[in-house]
CSV table of C-alpha atoms in Angstrom, one decimal:
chain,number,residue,atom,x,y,z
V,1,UNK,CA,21.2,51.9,122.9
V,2,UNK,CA,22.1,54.4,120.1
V,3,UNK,CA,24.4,57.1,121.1
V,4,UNK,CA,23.0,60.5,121.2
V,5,UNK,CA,24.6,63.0,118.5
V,6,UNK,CA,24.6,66.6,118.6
V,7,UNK,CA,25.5,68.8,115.9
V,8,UNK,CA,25.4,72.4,115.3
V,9,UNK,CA,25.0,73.8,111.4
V,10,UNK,CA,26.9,77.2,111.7
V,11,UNK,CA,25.9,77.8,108.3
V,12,UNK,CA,27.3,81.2,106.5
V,13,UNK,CA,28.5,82.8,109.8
V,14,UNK,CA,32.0,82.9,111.6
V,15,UNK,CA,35.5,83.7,110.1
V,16,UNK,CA,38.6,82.0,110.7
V,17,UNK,CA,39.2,84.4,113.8
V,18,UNK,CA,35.6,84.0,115.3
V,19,UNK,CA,35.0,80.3,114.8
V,20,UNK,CA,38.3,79.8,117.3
V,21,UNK,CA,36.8,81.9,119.8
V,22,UNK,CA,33.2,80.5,119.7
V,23,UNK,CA,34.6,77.2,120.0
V,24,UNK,CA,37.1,78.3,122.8
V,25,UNK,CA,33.9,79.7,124.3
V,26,UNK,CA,32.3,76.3,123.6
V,27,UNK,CA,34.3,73.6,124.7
V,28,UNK,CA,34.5,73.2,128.1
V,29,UNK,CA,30.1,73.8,127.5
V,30,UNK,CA,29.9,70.7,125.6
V,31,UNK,CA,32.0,68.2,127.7
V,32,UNK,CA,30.0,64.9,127.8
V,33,UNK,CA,30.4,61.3,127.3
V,34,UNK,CA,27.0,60.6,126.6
V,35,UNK,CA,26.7,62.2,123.4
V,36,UNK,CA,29.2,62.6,120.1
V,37,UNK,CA,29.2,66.7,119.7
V,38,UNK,CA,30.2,67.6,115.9
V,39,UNK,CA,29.9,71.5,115.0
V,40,UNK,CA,29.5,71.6,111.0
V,41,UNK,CA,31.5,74.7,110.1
V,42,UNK,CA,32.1,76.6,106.5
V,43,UNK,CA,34.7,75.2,104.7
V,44,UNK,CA,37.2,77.9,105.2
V,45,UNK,CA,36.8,77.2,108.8
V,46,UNK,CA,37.5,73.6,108.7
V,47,UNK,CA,41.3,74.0,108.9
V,48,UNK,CA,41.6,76.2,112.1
V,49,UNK,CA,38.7,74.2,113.5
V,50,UNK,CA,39.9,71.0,113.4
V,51,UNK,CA,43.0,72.7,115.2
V,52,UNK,CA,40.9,74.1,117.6
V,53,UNK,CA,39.0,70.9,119.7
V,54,UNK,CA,41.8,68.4,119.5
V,55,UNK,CA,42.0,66.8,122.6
V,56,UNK,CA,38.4,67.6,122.8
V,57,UNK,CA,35.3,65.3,122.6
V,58,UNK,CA,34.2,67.6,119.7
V,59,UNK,CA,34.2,66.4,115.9
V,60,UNK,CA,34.4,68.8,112.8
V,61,UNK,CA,31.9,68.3,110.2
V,62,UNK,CA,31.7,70.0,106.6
V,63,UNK,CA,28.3,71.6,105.8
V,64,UNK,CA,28.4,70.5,102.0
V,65,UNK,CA,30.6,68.1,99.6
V,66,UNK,CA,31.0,67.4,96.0
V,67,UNK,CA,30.4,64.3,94.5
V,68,UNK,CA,33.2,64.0,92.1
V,69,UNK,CA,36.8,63.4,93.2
V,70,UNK,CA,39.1,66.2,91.6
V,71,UNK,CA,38.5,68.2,88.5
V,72,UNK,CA,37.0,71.5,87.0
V,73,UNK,CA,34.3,72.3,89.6
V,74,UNK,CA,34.9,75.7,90.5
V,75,UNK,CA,34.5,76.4,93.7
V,76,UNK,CA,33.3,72.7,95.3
V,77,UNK,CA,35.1,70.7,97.8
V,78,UNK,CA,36.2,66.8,97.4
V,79,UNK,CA,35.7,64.2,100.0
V,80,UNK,CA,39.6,63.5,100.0
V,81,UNK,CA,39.9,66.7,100.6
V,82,UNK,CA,37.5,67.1,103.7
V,83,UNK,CA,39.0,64.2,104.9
V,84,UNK,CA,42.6,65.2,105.0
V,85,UNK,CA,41.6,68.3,106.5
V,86,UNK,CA,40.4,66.2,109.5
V,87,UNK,CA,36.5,66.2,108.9
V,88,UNK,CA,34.4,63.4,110.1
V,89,UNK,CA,30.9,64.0,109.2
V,90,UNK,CA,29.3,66.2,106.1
V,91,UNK,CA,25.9,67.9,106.1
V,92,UNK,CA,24.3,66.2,103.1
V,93,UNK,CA,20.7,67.8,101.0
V,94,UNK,CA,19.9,70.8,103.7
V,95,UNK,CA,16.7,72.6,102.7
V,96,UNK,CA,18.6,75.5,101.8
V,97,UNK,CA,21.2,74.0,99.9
V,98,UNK,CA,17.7,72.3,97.5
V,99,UNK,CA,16.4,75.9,97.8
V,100,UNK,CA,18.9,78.2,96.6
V,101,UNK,CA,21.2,75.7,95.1
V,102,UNK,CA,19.2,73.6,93.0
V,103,UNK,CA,20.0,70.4,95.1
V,104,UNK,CA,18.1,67.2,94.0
V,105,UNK,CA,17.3,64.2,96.0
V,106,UNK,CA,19.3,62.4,93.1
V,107,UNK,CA,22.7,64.5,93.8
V,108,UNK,CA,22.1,64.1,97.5
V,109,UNK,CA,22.3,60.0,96.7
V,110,UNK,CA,25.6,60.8,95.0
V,111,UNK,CA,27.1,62.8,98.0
V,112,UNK,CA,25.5,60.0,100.7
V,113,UNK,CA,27.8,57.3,98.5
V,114,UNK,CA,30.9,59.6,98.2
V,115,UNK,CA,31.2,60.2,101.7
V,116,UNK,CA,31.1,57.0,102.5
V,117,UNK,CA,33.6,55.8,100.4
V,118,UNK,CA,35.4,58.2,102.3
V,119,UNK,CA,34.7,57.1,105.6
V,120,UNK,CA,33.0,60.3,106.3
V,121,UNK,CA,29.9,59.8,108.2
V,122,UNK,CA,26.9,61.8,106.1
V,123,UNK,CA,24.0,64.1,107.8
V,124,UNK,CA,21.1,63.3,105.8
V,125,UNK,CA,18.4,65.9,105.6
V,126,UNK,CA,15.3,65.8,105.1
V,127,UNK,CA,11.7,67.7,105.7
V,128,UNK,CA,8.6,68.7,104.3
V,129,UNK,CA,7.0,72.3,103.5
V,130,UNK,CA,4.4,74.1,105.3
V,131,UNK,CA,1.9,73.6,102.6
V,132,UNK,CA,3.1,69.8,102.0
V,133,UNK,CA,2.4,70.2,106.1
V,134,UNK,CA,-0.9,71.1,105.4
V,135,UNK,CA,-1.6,68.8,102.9
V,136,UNK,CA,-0.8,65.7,104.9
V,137,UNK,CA,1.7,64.0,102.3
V,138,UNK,CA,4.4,64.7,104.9
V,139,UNK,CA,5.1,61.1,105.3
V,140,UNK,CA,5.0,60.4,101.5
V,141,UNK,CA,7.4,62.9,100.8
V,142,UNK,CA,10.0,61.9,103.4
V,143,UNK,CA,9.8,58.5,102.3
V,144,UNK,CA,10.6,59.4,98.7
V,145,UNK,CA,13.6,61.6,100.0
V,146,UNK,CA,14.8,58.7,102.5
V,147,UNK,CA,14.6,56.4,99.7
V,148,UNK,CA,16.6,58.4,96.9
V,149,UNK,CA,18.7,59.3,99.2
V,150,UNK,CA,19.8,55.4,100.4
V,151,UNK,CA,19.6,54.3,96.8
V,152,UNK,CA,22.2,51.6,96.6
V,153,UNK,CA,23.6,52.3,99.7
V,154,UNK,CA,24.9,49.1,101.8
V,155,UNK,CA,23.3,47.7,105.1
V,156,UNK,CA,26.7,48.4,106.9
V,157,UNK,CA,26.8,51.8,105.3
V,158,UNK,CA,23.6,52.5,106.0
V,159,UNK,CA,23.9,51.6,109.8
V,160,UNK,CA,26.5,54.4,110.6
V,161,UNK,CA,24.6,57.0,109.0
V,162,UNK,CA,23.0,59.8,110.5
V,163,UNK,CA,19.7,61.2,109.0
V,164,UNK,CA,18.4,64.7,110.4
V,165,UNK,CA,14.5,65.5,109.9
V,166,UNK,CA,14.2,68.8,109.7
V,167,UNK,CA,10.5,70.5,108.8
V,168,UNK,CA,10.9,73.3,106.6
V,169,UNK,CA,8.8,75.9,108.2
V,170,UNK,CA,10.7,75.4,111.5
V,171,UNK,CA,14.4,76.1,110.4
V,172,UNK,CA,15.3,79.5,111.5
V,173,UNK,CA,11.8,80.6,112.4
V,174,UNK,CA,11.4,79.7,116.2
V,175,UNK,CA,8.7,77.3,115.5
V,176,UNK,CA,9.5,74.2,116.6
V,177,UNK,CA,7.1,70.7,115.6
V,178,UNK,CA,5.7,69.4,118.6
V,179,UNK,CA,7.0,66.5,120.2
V,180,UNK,CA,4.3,64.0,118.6
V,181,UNK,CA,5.1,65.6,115.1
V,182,UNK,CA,9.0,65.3,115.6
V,183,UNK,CA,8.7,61.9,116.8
V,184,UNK,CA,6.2,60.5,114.7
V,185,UNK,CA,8.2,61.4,111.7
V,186,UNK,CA,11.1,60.0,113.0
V,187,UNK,CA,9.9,56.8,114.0
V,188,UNK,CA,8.6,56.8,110.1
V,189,UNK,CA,11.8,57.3,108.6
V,190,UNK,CA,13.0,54.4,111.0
V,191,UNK,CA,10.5,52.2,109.5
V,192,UNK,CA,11.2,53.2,106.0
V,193,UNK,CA,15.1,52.8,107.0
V,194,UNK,CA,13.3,48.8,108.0
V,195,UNK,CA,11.6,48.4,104.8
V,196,UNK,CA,14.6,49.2,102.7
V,197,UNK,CA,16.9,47.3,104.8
V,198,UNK,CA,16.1,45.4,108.2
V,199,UNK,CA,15.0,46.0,111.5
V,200,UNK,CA,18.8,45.8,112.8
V,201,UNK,CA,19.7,48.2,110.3
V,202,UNK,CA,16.6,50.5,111.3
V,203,UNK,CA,17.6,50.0,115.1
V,204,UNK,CA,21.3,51.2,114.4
V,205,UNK,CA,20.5,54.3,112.0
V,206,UNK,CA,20.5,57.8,114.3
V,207,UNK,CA,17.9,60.0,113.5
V,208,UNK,CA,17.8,64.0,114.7
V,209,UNK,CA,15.7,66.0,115.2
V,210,UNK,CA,16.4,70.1,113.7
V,211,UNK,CA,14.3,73.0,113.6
V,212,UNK,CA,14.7,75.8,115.7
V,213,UNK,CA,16.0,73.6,118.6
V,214,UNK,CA,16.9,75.6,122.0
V,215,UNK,CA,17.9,74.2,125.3
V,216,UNK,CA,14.3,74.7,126.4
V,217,UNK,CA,12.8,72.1,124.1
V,218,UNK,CA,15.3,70.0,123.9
V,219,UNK,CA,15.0,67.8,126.5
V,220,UNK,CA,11.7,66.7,125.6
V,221,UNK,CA,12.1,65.8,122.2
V,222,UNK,CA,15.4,64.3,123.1
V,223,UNK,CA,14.0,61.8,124.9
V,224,UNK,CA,11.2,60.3,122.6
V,225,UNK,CA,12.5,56.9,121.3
V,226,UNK,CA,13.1,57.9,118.0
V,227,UNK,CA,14.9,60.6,118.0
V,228,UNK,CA,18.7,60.3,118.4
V,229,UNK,CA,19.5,64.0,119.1
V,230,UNK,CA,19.6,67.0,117.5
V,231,UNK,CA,21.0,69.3,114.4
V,232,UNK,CA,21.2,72.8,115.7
V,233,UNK,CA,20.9,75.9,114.0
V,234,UNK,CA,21.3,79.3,115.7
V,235,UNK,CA,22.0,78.2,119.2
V,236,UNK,CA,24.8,76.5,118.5
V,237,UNK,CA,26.5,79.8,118.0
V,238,UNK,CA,25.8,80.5,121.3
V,239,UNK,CA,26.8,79.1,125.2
V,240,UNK,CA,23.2,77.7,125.3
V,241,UNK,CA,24.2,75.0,123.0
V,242,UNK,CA,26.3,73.7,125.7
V,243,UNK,CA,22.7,73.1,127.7
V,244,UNK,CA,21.4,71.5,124.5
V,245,UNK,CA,24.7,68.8,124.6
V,246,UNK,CA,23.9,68.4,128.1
V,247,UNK,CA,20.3,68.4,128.2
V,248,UNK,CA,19.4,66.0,130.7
């Protein structure tokens, strides 16, 4: 049985100051052995975050990394230096990082191998548009992105990563897919994970659902087959992600 894995994507909100109080706020919320609980913060929060859940059962994840490993990239942030801050897993290709920041599915294959060289777990994301939506090449288009995106990636590698499907029109909007959508294109990335690989490789990879998830729907679509939890947007900066971590 694959763990479940929960992870909120703060995104650009919280200072130093306010992320230590949210997750002081949070932690005894999330407290659970039945799911790994990561919250994704912005980088200048890593530091005092990391501080702030040891001797928790709560991770810190980045929300972006570079692909290169020092040098003149103004403003970026190295694996080694994610890692020596204490971060465990890195949001990788969010919509809004290919939106305003000109993110390709080609860079996204370079930050999926540089984390792991770095032993940090990578969030994969992927999702389609409304119009690709309503144009019915949702599949297609996930496949293409899944397949970049694990471009000579390992087996092994593959099996600890953690892919998060997220539909475009439902980030941030308070649509959420239905239950058959979500799961339907989950269990397709799982079988394009089985294509590319194996089915033991397929079996292993944990794939979230994210879009505008709230502890009212989460239950539901945590419990389809194929979907392996959840990455959380807005309500993780709030108590009711503590009823999303224990949704059951």
């Amino acid at each position: 049985m694959r763990k479940k894995i929960i992870a909120g994507n703060w995104k650009m909100n919280m200072t130093p100051s306010e992320a230590i109080a949210l997750i002081e706020t949070l932690k005894p919320l999330v407290q659970t052995d039945e799911a790994d609980v990561v919250f994704c913060v912005p980088a200048i929060d890593i530091i005092p975050a990391v501080e702030a859940v040891k001797g928790t059962n709560i991770q810190i994840g980045a929300e972006n990394m570079y692909f290169e490993e020092k040098g003149a990239f103004t403003g970026e942030i190295s694996p080694a230096m994610l890692t020596d801050a204490g971060v465990k897993y890195v949001i990788i290709g969010h919509s809004e990082r290919r939106q305003y920041f000109a993110e390709t599915d080609e860079t996204v294959n370079k930050k999926v191998k540089k984390a792991f060289e770095h032993g940090i777990t990578p969030i994969i994301c992927c999702g389609e548009s409304l119009t690709q939506r309503e144009q019915g090449v949702t599949i297609d288009f996930i496949r293409q992105q899944i397949k970049i995106a694990f471009l000579d990636v390992t087996a092994d590698q593959a099996k600890t990563a953690v892919i998060a499907y997220e539909p475009i029109w439902a980030i941030g909007t308070g649509k959420v897919a239905t239950t058959e959508q979500a799961e339907e294109v989950c269990k397709a990335i799982r079988a394009c994970i089985g294509e590319i690989y194996d089915e033991a490789t397929a079996e292993a990879v944990r794939i979230q659902y994210g879009g505008s998830v709230s502890a009212a729907s989460a239950p539901e679509l945590f419990a389809q087959k194929d979907i392996d939890g959840g990455l959380v947007g807005g309500a993780a900066l709030k108590p009711d992600f503590g009823k999303i971590v224990n949704y059951k």
